[in-house]
Coordinates of C-alpha atoms in Angstrom, one line a residue:
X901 CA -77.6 80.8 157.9
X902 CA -80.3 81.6 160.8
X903 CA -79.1 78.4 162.5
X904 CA -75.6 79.6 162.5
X905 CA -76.7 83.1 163.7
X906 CA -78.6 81.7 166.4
X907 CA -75.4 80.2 167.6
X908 CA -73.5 82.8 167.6
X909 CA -76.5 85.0 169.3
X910 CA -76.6 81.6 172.2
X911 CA -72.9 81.9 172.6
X912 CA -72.4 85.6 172.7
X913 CA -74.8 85.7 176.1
X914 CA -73.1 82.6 177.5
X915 CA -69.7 84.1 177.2
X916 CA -71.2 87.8 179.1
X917 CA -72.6 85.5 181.2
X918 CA -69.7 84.1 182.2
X919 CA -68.2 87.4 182.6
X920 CA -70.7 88.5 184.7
X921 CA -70.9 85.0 186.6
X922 CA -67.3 85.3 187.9
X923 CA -67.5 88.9 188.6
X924 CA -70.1 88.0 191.2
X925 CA -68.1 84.8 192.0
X926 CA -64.9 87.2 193.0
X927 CA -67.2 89.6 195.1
X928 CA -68.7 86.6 197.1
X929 CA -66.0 85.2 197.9
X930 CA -64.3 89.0 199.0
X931 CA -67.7 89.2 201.1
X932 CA -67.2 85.4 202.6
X933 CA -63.6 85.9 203.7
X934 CA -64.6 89.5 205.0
X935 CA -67.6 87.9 207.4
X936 CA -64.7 85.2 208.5
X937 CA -62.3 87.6 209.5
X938 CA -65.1 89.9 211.6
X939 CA -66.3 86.6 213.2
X940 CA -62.6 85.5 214.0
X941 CA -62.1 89.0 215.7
X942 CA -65.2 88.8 217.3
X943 CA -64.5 85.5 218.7
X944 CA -61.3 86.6 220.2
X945 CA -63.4 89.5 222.0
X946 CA -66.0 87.3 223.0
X947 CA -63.2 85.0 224.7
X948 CA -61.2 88.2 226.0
X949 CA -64.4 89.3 227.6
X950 CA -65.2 85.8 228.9
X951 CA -62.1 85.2 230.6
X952 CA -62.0 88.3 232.3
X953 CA -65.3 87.8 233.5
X954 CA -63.8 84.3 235.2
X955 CA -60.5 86.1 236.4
X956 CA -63.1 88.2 238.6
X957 CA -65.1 85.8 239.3
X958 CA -62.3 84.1 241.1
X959 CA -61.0 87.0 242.5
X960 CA -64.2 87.8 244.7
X961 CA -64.8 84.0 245.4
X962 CA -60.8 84.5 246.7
X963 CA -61.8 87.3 248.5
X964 CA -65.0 85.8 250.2
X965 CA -63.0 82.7 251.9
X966 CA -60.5 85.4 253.3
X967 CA -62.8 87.7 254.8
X968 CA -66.8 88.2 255.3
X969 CA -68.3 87.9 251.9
X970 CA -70.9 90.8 251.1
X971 CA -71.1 90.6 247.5
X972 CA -73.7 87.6 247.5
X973 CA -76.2 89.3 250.1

């Protein structure tokens, strides 16, 4: 009878540890795909940013062949 109560004790906490397992499993996974989508939008800035930084680049290296460059001195 102990044995058989001991089983059902060992079973009980599996089973609300399971529970609690995949509880945390579904917040994880929330918090994962949240940090992927602020990285994904942060990447797009990053490039945003880093091609406007070329596009005026090349406009004052544009500029400098055309007339007397004073930027670089």
């Amino acid at each position: 009878m102990a044995a058989a109560y001991d089983v059902f004790t060992d079973l009980q906490f599996y089973n609300e540890l399971t529970d609690i397992l995949l509880v945390f499993q579904s917040k994880i996974s929330e918090f994962c795909v949240a940090r992927k989508t602020e990285k994904e939008e942060l990447m797009k800035v990053l490039m945003n940013e880093s091609n406007y930084g070329e596009r005026r680049i090349l406009s004052t290296d544009e500029k400098c062949t055309t007339e007397p460059c004073s930027s670089f001195e």
